[in-house]
Short mmCIF file of C-alpha atoms in Angstrom, two decimals:
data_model
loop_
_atom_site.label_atom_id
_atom_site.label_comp_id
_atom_site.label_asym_id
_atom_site.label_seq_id
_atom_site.Cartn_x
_atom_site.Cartn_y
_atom_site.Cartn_z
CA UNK U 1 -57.02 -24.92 90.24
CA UNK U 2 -57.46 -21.48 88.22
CA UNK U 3 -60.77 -21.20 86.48
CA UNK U 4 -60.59 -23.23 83.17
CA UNK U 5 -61.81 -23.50 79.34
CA UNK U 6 -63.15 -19.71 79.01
CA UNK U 7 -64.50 -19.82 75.47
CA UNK U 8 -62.71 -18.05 72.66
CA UNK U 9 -64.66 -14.79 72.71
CA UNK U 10 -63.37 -11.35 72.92
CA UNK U 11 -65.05 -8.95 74.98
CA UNK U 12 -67.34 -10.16 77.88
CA UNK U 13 -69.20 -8.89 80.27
CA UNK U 14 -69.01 -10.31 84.20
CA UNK U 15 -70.96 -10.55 87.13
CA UNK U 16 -69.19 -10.71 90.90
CA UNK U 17 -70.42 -10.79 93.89
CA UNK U 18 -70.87 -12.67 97.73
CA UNK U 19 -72.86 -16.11 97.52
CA UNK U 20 -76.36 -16.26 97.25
CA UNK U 21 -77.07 -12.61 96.12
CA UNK U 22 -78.81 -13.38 93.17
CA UNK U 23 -76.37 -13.69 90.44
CA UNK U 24 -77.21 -16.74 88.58
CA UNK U 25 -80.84 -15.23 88.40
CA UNK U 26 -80.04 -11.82 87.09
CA UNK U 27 -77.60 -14.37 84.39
CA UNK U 28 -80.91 -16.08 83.78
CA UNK U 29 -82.84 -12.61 83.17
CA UNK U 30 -79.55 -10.94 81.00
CA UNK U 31 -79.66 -14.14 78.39
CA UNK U 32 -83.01 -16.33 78.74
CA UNK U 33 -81.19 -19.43 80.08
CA UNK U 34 -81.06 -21.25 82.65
CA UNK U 35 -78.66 -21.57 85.36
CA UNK U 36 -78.47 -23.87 88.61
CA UNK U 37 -79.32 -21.64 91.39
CA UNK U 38 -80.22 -22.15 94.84
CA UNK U 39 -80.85 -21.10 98.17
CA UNK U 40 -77.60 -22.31 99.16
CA UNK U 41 -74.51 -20.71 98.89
CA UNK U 42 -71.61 -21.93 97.02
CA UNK U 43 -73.99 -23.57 93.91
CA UNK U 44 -71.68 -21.95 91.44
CA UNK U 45 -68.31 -22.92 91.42
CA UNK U 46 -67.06 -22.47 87.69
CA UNK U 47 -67.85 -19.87 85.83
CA UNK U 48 -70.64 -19.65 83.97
CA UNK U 49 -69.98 -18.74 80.11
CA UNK U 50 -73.28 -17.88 77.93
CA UNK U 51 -72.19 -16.41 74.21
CA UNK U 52 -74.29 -16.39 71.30
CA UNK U 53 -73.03 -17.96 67.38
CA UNK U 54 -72.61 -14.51 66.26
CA UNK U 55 -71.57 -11.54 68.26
CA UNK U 56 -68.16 -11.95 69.77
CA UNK U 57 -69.35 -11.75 72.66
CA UNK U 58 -70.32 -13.32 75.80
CA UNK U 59 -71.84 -13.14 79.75
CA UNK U 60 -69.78 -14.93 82.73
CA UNK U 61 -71.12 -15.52 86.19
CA UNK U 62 -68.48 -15.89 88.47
CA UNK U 63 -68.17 -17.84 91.40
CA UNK U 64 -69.73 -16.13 94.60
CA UNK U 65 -67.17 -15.40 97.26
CA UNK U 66 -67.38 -15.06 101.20
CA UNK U 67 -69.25 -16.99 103.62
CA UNK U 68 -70.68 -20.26 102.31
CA UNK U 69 -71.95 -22.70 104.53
CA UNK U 70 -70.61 -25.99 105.00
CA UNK U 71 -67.38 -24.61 102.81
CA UNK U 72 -63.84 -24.56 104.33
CA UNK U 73 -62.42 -21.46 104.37
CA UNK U 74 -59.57 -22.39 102.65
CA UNK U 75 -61.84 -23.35 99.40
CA UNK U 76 -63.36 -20.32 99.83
CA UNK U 77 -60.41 -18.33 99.83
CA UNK U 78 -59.49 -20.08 96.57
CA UNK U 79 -62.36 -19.08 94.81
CA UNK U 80 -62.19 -15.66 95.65
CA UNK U 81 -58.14 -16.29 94.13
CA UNK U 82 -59.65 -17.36 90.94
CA UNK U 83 -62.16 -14.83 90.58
CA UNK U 84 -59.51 -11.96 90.80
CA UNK U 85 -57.32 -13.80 88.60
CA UNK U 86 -59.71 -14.35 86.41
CA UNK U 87 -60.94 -10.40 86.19
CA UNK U 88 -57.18 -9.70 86.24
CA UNK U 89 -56.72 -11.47 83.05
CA UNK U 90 -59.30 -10.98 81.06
CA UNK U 91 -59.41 -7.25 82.19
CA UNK U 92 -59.02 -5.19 78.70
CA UNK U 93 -61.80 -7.42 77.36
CA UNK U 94 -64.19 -7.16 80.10
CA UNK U 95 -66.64 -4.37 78.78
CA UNK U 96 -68.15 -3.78 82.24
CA UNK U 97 -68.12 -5.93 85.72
CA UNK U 98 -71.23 -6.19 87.38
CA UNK U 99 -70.64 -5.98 91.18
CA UNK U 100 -73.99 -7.55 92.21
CA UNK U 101 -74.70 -7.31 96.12
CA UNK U 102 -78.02 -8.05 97.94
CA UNK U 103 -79.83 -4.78 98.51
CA UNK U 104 -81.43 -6.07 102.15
CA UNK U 105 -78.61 -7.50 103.56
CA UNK U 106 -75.37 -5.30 102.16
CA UNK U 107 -75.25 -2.29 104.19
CA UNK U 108 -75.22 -4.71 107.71
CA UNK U 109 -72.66 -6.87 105.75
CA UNK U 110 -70.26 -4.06 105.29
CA UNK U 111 -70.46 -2.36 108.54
CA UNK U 112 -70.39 -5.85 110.62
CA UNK U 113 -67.13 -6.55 108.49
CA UNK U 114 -65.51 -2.94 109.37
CA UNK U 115 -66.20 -2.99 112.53
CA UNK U 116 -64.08 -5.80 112.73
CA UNK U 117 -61.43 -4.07 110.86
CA UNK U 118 -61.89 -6.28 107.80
CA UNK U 119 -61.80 -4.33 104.72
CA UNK U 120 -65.81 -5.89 103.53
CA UNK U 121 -65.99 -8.08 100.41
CA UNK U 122 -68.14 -6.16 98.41
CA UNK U 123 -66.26 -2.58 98.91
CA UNK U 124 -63.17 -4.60 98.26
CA UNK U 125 -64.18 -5.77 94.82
CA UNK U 126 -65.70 -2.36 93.96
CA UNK U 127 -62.42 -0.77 94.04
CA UNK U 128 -60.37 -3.68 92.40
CA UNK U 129 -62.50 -3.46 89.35
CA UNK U 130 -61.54 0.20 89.16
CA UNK U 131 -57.95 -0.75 89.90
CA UNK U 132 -57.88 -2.92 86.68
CA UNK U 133 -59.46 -0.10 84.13
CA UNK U 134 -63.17 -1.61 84.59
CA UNK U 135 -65.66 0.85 85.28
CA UNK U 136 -67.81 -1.20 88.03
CA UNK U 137 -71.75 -0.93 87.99
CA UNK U 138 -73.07 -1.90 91.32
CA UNK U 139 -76.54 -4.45 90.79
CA UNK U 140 -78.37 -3.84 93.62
CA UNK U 141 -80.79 -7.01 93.86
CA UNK U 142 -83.65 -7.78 96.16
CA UNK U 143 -84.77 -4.07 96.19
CA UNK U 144 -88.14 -5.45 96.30
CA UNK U 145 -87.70 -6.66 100.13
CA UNK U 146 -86.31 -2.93 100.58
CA UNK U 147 -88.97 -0.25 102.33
CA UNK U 148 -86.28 2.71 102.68
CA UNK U 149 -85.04 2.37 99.16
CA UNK U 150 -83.03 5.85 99.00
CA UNK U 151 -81.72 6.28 101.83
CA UNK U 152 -80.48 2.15 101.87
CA UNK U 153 -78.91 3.39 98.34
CA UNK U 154 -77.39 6.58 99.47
CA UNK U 155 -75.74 4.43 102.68
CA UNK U 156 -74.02 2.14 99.86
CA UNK U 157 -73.01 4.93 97.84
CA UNK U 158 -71.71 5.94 101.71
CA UNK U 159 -69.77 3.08 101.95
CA UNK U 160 -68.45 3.06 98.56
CA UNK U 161 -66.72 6.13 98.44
CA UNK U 162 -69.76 7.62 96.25
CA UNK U 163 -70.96 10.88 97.26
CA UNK U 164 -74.57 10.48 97.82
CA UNK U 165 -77.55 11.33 96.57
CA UNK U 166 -77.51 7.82 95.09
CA UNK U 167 -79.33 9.40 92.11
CA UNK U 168 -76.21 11.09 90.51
CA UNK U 169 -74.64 7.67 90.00
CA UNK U 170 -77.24 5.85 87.83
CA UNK U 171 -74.63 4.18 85.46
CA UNK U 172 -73.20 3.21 88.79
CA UNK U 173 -75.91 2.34 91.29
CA UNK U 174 -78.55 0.24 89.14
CA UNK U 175 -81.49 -0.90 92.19
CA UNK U 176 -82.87 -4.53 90.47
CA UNK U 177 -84.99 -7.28 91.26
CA UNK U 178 -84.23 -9.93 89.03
CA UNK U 179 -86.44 -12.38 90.55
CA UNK U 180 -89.07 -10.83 88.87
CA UNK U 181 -87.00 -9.69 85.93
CA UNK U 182 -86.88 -5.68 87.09
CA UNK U 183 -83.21 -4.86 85.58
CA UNK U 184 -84.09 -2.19 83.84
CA UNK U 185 -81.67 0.08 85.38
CA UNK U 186 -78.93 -2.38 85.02
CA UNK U 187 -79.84 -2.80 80.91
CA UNK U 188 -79.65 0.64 80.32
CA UNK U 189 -76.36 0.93 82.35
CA UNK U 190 -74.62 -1.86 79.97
CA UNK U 191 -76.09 -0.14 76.95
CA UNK U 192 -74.10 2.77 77.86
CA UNK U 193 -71.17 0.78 78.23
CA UNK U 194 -71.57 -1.08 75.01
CA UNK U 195 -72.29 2.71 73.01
CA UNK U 196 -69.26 4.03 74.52
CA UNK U 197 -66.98 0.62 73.43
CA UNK U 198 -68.48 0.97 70.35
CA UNK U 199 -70.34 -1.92 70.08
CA UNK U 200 -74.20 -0.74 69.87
CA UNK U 201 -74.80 -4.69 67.95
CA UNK U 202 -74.33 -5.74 71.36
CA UNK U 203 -77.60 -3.59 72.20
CA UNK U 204 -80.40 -6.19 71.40
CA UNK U 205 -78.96 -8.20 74.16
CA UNK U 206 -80.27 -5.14 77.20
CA UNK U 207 -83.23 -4.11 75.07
#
């Protein structure tokens, strides 16, 4: 079943990604409340919605995709469905997607996947986002479990058909660690999206 009841808000914006990178924490750090998280995959299966009374406006965590354990691959494949459906949709409202992947683990991810001759997840998403008219910024979580940090940076911007250094695509490539609420890059990122939509009230929310 599609993803249901989105509240009656205009523009948005989203957060995508695998399972388990970190989303519903870096949702938690973007708006102050509380989410179920949890070390195992799959926690979020409806997307979360947080809006405020005023601005029209509001954040959505979407479902993780890939791997879960102890999920059929036939629900997971139906997530993933709903999630591009629900991008696909709601596309010329979205003000910016958040491709969040887990800075430790991502590079291995992709290159296990191609190897296989899979076309990875996370690359996958990156360019559907552009395909719909969303300009994708890449969340880079965990970067505190990281040592190599640009050259682990400049491998993603590798994989994602980004010309490295990783340093020329900062509205792109934002390097996070929401556990401990280091988005920094990632607020400034959205402000730029929100100046050039026109919508600096939307500001005090990344400041």
């Amino acid at each position: 079943m599609p993803f249901q009841n989105r509240p009656n808000r205009g523009d948005e914006v989203v957060l995508v990604g695998r399972s388990n990178v970190g989303k519903s924490t870096l949702m938690r750090e973007l708006t102050g409340h509380s989410f179920d998280t949890g070390g195992k995959p799959g926690v979020t299966r409806q997307p979360n919605h947080y809006d405020w009374a005023g601005p029209d406006f509001m954040f959505t965590d979407l479902p993780g995709f890939g791997f879960m354990s102890g999920v059929e691959e036939g629900h997971r494949e139906q997530i993933k469905t709903d999630v591009v459906r629900y991008v696909e949709e709601n596309a010329e409202d979205i003000l910016a997607g958040v491709l969040v992947v887990d800075g430790k683990s991502v590079i291995d991810i992709i290159d296990r996947h191609q190897a296989k001759g899979d076309i990875p997840h996370d690359v996958e998403m990156f360019h559907f986002l552009q395909e719909v008219g969303i300009d994708p910024i890449v969340a880079v979580n965990k970067m505190d479990k990281v040592d190599d940090k640009d050259e682990r940076l400049n491998d993603l911007c590798d994989r994602l058909g980004l010309y490295p250094p990783w340093q020329q695509w900062q509205e792109t490539i934002c390097p996070i660690t929401a556990k401990t609420g280091s988005i920094d890059t990632l607020e400034e990122a959205l402000a730029d999206r929100f100046h050039e939509a026109k919508r600096d009230e939307l500001l005090q929310f990344v400041s």
